[in-house]
Short mmCIF file of N, CA and C in Angstrom, two decimals:
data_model
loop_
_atom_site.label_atom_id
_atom_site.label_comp_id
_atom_site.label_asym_id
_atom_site.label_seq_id
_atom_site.Cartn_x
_atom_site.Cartn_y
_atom_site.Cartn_z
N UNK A 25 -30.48 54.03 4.18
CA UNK A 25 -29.26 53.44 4.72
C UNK A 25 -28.68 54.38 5.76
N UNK A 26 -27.90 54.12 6.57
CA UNK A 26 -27.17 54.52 8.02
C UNK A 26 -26.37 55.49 7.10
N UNK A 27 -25.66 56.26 7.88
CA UNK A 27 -24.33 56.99 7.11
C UNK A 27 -22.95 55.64 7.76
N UNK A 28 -22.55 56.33 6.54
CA UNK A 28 -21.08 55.35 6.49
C UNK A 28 -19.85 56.12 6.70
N UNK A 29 -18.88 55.47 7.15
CA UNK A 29 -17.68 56.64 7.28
C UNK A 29 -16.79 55.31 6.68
N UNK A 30 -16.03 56.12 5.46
CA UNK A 30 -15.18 55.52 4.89
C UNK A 30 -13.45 56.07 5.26
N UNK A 31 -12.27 55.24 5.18
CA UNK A 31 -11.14 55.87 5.36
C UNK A 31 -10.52 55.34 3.87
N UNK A 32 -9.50 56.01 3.34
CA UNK A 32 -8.51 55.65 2.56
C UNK A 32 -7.14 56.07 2.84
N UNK A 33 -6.86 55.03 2.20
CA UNK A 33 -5.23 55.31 3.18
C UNK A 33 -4.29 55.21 1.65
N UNK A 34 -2.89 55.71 1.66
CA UNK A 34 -2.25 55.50 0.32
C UNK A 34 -1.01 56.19 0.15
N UNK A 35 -0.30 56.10 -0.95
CA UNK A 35 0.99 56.97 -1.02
C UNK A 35 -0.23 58.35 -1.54
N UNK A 36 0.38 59.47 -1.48
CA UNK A 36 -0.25 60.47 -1.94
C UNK A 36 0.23 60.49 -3.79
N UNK A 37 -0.75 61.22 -3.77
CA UNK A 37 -0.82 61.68 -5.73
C UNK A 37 -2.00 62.33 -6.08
N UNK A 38 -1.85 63.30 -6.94
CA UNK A 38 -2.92 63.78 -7.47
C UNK A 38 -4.35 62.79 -8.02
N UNK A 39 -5.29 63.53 -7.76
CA UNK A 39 -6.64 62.39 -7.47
C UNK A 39 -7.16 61.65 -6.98
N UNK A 40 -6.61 61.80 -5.65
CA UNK A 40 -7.53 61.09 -5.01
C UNK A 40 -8.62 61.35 -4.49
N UNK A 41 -8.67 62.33 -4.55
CA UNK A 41 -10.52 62.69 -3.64
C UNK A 41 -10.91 63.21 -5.44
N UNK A 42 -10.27 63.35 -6.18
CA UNK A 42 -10.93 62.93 -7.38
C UNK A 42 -11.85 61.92 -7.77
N UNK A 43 -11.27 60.42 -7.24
CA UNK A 43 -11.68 59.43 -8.04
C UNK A 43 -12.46 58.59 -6.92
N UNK A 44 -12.09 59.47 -5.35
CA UNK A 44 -13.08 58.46 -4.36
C UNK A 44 -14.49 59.09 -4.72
N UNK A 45 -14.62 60.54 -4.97
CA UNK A 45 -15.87 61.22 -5.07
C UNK A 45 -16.50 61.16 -6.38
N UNK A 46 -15.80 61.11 -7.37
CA UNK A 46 -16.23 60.47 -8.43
C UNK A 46 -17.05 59.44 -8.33
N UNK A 47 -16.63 57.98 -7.96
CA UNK A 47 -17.14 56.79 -7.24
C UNK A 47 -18.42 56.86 -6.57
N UNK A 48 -17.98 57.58 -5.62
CA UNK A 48 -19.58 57.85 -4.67
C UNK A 48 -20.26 58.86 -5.49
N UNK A 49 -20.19 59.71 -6.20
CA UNK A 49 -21.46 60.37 -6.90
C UNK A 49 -21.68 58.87 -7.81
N UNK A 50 -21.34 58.04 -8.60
CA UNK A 50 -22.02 57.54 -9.61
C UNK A 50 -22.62 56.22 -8.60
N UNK A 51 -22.74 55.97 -7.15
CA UNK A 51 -23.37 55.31 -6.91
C UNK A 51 -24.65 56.11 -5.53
N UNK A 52 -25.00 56.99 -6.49
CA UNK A 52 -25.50 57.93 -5.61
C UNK A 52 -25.50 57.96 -4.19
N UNK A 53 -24.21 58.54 -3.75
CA UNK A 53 -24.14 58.59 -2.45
C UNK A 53 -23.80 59.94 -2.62
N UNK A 54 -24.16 60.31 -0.83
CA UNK A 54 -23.97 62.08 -0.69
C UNK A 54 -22.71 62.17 0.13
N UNK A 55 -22.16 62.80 0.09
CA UNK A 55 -20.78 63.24 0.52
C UNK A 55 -21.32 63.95 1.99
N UNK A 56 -21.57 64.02 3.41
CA UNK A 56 -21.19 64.87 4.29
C UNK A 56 -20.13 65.79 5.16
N UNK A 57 -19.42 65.01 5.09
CA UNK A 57 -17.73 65.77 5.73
C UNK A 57 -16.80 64.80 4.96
N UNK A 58 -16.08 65.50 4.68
CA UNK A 58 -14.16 65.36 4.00
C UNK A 58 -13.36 66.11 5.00
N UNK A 59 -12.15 65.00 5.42
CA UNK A 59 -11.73 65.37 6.03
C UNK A 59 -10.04 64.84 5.33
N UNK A 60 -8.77 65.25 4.98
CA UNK A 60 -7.85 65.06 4.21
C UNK A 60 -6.97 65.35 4.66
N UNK A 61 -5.56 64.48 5.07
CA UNK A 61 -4.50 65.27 5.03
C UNK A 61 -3.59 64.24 4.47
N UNK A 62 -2.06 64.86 4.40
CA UNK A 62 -0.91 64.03 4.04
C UNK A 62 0.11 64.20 5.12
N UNK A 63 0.52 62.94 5.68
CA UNK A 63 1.15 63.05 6.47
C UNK A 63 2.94 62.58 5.87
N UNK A 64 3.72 63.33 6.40
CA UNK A 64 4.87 63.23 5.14
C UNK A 64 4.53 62.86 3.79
N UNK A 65 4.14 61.49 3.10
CA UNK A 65 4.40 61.13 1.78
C UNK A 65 2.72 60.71 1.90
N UNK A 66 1.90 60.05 3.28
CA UNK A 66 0.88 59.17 2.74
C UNK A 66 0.04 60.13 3.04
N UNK A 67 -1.18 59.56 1.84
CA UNK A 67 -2.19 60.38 1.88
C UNK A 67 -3.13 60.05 3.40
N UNK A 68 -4.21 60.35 4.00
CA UNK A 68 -4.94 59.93 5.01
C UNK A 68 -6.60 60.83 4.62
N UNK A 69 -7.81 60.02 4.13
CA UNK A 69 -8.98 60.52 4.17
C UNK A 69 -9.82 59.86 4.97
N UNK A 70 -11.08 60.50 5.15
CA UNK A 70 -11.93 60.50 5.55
C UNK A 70 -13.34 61.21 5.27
N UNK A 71 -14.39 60.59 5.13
CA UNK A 71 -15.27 60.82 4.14
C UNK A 71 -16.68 59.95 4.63
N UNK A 72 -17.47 60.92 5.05
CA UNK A 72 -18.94 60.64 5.95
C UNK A 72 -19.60 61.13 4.76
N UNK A 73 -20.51 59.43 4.39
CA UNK A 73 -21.56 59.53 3.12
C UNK A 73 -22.88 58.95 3.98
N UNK A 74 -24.16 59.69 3.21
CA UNK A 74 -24.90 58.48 2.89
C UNK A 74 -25.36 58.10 1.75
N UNK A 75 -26.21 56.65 2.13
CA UNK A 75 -25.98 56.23 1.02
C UNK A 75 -27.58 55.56 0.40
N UNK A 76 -27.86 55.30 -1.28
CA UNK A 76 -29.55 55.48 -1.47
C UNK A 76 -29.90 54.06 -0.77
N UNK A 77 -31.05 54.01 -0.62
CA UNK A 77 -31.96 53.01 0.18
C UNK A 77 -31.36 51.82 -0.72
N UNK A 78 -31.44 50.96 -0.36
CA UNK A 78 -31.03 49.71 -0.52
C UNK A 78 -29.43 49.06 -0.99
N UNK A 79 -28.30 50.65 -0.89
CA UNK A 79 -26.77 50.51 -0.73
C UNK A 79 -26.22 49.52 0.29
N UNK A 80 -25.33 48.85 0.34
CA UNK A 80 -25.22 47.74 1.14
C UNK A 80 -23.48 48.64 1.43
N UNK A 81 -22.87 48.92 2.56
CA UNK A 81 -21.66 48.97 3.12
C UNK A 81 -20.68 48.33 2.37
N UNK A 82 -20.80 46.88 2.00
CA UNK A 82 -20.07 46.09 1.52
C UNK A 82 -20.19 46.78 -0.38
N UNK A 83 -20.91 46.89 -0.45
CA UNK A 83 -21.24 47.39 -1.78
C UNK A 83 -20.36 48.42 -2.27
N UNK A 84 -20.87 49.83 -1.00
CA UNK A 84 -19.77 50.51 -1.70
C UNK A 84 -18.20 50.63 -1.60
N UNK A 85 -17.85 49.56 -0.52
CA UNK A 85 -16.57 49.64 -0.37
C UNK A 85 -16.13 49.11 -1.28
N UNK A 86 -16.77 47.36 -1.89
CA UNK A 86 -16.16 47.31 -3.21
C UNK A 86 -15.95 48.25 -4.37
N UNK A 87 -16.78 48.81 -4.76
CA UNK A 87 -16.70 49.72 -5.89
C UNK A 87 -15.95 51.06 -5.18
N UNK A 88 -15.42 51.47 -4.49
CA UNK A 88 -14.27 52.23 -4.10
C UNK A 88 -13.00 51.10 -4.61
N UNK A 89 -13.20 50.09 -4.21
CA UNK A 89 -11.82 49.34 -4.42
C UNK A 89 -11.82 48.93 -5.59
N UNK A 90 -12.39 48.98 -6.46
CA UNK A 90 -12.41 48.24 -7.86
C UNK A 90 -11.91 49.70 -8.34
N UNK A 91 -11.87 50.88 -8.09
CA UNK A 91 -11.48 52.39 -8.86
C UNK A 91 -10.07 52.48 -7.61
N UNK A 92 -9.86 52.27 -6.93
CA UNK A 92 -8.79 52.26 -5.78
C UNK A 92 -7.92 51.90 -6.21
N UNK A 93 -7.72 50.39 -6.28
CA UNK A 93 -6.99 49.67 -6.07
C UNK A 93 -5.96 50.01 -7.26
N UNK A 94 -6.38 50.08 -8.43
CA UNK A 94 -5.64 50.71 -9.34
C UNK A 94 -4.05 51.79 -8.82
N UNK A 95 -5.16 52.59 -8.04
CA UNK A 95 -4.11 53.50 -7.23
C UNK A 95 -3.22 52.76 -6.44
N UNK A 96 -3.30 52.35 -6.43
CA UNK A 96 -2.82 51.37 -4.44
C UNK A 96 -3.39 51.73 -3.19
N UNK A 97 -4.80 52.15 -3.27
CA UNK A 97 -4.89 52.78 -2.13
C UNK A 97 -6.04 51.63 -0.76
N UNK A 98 -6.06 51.60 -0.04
CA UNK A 98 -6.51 51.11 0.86
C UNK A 98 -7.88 51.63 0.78
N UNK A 99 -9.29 50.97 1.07
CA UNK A 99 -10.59 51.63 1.66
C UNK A 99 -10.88 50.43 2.74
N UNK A 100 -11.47 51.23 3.48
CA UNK A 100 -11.73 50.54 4.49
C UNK A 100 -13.58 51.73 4.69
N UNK A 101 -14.77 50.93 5.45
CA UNK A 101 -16.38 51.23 5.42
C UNK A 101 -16.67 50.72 6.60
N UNK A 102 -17.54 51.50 7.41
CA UNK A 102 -18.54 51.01 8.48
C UNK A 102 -19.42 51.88 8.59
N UNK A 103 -20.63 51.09 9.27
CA UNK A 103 -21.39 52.18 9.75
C UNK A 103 -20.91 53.45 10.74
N UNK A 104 -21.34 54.06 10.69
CA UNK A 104 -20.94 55.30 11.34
C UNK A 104 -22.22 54.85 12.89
N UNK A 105 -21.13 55.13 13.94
CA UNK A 105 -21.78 54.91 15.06
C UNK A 105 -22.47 56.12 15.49
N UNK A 106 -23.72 55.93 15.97
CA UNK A 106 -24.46 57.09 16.38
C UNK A 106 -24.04 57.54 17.89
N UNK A 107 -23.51 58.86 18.11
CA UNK A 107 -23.19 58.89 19.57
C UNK A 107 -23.92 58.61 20.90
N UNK A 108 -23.27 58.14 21.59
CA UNK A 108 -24.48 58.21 22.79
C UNK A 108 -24.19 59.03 23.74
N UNK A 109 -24.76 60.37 23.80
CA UNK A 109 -25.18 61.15 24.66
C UNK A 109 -25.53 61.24 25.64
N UNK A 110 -25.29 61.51 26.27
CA UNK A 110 -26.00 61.55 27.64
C UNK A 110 -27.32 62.13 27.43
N UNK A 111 -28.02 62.08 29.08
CA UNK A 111 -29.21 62.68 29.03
C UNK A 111 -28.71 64.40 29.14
N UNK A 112 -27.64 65.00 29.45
CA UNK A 112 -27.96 66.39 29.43
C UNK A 112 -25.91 65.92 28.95
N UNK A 113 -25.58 67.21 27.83
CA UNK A 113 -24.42 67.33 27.83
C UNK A 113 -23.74 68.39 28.59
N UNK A 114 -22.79 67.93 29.38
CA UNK A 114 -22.02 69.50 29.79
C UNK A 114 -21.69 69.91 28.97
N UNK A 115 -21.51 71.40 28.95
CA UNK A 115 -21.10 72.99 28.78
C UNK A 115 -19.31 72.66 28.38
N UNK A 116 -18.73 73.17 27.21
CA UNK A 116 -17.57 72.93 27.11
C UNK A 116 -17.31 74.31 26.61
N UNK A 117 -15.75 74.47 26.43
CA UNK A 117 -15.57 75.82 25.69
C UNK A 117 -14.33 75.86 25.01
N UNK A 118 -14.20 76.35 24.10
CA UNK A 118 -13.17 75.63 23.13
C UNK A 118 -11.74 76.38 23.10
N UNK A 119 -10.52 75.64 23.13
CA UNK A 119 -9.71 76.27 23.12
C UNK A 119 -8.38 75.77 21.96
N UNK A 120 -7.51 76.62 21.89
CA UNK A 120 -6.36 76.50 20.98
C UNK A 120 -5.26 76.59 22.10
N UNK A 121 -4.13 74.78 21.64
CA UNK A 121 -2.91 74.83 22.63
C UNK A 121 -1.94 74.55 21.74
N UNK A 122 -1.01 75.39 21.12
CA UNK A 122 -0.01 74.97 20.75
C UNK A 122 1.39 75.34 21.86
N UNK A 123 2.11 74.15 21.06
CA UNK A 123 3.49 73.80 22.03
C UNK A 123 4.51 74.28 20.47
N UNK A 124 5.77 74.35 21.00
CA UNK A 124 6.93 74.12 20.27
C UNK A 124 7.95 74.67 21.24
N UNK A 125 9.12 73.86 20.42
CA UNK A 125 10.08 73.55 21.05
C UNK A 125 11.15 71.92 20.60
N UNK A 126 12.31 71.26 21.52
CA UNK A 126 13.03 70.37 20.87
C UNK A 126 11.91 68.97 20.82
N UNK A 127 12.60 68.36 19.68
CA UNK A 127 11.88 67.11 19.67
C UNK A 127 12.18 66.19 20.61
N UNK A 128 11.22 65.29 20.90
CA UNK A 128 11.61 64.39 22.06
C UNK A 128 10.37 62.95 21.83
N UNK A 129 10.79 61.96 22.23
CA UNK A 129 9.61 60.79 22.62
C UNK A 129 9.04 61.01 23.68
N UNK A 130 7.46 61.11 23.32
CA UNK A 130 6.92 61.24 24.12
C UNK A 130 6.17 62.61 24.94
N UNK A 131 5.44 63.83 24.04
CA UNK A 131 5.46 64.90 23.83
C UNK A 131 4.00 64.57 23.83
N UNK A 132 3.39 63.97 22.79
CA UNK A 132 2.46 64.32 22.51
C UNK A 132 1.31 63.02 24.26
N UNK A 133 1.97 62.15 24.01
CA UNK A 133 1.48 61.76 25.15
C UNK A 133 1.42 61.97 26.91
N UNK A 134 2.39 63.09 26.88
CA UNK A 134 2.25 63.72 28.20
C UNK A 134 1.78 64.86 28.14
N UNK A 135 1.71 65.75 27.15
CA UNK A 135 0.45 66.63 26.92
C UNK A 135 -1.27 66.29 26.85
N UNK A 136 -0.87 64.88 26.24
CA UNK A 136 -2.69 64.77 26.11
C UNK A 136 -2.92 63.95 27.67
N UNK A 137 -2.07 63.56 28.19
CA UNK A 137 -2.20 63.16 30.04
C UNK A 137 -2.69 64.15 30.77
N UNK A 138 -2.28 65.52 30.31
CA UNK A 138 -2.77 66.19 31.50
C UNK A 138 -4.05 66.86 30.84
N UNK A 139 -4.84 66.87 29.46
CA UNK A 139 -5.59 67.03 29.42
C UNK A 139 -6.88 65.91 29.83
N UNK A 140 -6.37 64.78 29.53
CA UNK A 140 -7.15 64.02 30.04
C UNK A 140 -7.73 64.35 31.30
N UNK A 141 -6.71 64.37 31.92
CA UNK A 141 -6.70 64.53 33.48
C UNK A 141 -7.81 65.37 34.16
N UNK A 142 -8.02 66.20 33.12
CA UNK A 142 -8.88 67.86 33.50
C UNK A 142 -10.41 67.58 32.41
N UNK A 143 -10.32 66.32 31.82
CA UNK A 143 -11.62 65.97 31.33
C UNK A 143 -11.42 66.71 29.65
N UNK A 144 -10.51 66.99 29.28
CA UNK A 144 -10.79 68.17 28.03
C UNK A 144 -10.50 67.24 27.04
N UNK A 145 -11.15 67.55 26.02
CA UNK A 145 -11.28 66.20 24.82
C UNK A 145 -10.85 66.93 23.76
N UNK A 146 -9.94 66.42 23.01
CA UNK A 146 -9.26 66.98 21.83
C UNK A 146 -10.19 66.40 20.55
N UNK A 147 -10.54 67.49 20.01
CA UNK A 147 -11.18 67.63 19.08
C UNK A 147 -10.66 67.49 17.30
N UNK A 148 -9.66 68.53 17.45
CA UNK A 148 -8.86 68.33 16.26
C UNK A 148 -6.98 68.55 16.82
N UNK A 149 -6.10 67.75 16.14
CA UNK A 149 -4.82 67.78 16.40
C UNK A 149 -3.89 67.72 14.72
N UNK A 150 -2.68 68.45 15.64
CA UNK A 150 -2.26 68.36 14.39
C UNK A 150 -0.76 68.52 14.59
N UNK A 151 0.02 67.53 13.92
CA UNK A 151 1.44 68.27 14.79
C UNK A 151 2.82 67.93 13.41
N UNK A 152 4.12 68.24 13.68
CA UNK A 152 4.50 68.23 12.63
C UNK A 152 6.14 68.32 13.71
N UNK A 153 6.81 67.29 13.10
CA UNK A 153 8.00 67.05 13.91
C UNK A 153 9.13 66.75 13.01
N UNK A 154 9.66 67.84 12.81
CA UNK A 154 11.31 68.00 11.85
C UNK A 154 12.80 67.47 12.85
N UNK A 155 12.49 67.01 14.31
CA UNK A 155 13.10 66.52 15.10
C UNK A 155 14.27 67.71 15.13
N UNK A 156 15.24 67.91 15.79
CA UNK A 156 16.22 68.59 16.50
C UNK A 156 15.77 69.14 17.35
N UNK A 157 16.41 70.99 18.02
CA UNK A 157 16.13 71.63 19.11
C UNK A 157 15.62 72.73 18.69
N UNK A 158 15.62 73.18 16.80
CA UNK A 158 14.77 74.43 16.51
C UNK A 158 13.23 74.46 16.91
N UNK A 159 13.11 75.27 17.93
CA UNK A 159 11.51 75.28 18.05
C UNK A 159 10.00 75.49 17.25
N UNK A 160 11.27 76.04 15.71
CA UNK A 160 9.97 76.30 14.81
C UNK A 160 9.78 75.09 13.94
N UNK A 161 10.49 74.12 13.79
CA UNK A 161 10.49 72.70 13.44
C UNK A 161 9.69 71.89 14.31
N UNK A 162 9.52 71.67 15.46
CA UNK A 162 8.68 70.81 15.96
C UNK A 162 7.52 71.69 16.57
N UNK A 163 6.19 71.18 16.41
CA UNK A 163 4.89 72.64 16.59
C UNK A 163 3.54 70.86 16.77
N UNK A 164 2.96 71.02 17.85
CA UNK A 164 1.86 70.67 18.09
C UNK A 164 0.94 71.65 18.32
N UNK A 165 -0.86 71.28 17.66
CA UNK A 165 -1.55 72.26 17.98
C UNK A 165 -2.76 71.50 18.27
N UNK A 166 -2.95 71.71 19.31
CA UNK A 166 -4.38 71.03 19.92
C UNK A 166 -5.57 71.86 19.78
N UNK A 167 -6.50 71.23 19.13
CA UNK A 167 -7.66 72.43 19.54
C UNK A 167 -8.76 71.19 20.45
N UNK A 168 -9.50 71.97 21.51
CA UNK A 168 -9.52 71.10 22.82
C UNK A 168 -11.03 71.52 22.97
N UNK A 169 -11.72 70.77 23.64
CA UNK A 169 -12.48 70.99 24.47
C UNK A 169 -12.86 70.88 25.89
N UNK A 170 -12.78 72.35 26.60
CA UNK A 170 -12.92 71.68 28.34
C UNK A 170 -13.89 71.99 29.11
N UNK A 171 -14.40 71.16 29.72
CA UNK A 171 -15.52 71.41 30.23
C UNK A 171 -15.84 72.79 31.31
N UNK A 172 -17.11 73.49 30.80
CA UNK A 172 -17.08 74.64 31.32
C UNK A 172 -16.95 74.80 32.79
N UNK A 173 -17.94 73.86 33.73
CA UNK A 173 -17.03 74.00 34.80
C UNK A 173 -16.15 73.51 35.63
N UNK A 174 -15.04 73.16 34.62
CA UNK A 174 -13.93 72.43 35.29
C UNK A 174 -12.82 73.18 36.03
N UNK A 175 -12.11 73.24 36.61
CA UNK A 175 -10.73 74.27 36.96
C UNK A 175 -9.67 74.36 36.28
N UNK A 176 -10.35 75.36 35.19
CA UNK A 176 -9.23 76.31 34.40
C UNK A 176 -7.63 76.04 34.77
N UNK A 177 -7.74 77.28 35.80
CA UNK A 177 -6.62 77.23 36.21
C UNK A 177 -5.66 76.13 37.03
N UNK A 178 -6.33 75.25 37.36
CA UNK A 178 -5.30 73.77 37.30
C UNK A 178 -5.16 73.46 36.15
N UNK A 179 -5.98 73.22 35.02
CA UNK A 179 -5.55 72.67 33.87
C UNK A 179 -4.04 73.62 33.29
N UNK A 180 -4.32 75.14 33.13
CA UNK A 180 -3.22 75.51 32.42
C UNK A 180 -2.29 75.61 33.25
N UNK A 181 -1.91 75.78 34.54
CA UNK A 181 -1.26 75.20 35.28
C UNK A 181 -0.33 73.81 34.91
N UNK A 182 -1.20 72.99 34.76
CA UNK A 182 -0.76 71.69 34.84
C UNK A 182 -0.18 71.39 33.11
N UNK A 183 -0.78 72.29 32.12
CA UNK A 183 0.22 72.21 30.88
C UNK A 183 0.98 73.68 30.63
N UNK A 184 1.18 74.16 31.68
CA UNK A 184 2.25 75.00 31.48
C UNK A 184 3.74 74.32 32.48
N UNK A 185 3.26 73.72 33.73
CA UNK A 185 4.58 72.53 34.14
C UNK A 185 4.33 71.65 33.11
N UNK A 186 4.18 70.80 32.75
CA UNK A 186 4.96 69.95 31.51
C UNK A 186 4.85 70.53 31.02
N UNK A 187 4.77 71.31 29.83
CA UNK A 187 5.38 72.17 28.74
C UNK A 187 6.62 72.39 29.17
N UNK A 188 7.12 73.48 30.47
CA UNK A 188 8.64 73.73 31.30
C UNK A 188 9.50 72.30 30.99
N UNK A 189 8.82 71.20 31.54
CA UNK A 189 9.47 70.22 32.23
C UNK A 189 10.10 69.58 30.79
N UNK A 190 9.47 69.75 29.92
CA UNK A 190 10.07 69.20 28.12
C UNK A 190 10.50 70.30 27.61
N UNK A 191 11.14 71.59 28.12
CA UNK A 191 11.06 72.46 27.45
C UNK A 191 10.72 73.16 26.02
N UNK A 192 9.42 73.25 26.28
CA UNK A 192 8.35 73.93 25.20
C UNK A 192 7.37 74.98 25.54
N UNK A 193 7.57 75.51 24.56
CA UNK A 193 6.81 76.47 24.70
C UNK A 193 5.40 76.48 24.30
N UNK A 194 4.39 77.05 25.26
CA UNK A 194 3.26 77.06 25.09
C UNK A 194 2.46 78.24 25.06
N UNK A 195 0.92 77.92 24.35
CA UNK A 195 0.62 79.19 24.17
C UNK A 195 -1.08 78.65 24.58
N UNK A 196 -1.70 79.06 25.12
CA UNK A 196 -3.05 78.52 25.52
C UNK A 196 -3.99 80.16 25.01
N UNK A 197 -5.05 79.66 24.37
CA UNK A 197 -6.16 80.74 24.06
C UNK A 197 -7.33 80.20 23.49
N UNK A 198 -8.34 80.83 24.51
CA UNK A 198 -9.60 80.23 24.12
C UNK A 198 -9.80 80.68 22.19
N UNK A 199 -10.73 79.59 21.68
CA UNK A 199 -10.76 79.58 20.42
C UNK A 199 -11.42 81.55 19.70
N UNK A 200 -12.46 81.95 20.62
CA UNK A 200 -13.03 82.57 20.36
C UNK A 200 -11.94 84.14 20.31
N UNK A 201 -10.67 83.92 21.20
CA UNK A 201 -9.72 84.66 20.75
C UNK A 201 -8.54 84.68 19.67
N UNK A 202 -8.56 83.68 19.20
CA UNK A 202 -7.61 82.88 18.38
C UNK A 202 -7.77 83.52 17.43
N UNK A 203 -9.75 83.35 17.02
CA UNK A 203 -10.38 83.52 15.44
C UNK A 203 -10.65 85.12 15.66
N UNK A 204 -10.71 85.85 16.58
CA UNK A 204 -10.72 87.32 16.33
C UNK A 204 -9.32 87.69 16.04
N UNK A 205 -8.37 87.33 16.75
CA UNK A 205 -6.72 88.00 16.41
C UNK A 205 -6.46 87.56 14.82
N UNK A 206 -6.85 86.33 14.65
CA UNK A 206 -6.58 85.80 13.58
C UNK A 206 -7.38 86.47 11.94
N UNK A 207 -8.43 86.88 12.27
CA UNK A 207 -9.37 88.25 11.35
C UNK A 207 -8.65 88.95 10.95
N UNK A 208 -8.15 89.91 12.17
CA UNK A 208 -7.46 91.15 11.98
C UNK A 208 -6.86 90.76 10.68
#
């Protein structure tokens, strides 16, 4: 069978990647990536299986929902799409952007504008908004990918004016400096 990528969605509570993984071991499926968070109150997973030869998609989403539903929790199953690649991938290089500063509408979408802009694909995000003007209350953190030979310096350029222009503060560092300071 294909790999499957399952989501569950739900109020949070203890056990839930208890009783989804529970589930998928007794219908022998293999677990590849877990991915989990809670966003204020709801839970949010994600969970790349495969599954034994003759598992049907529909199959195991029911039997997630027959142990689910109990919970209240949502599953939702598809095949997992295989990427399509190009014939040669560009060269990327990874970086860490966090912002903070006051809350506002519309933050996270004029930050990811100007990455767009410069081709850089956000990889993982994560942000957390207590709303007012304390800057340690509202904190986005992008971790990015930009293509190696794109122009740097327009990109941070171009998110260091909007960062100014919403007043926030920014901090740009390639990943590979992030995870050495971060060792120490």
């Amino acid at each position: 069978m294909e790999k499957v990528i399952i989501t569950v969605l739900g109020q949070d509570r203890p056990g839930i990647i208890a009783a989804v993984s529970q589930s998928l071991f007794e219908q022998d499926c293999n677990i590849e990536n877990i991915s989990q968070m809670v966003l204020q109150s709801e839970f949010a997973g994600l969970f790349v299986i495969t599954a034994p030869e003759g598992a049907t998609i529909e199959g195991v989403r029911e039997s997630l929902n027959k142990v689910l539903a109990a919970m209240n929790l949502e599953v939702q199953a598809k095949a997992l799409t295989k990427p399509q690649t190009p014939a040669s991938t560009p060269a990327v290089e990874p970086f860490l952007i966090t912002t903070m500063g006051p809350d506002a509408k519309g933050l996270v979408a004029r930050i990811t504008a100007v990455l767009a802009k410069h081709g850089a694909n956000v990889t993982n995000f994560k942000a957390v908004f207590h709303g007012g003007q304390n800057p340690d209350r509202n904190i986005m953190v992008y971790e990015v990918d930009v293509p190696a030979d794109g122009n740097r310096e327009a990109l941070y350029a171009g998110l260091r004016s909007k960062a100014k222009e919403m007043g926030l503060e920014i901090i740009i560092q390639h990943r590979d400096i992030f995870d050495a300071v971060n060792k120490i």
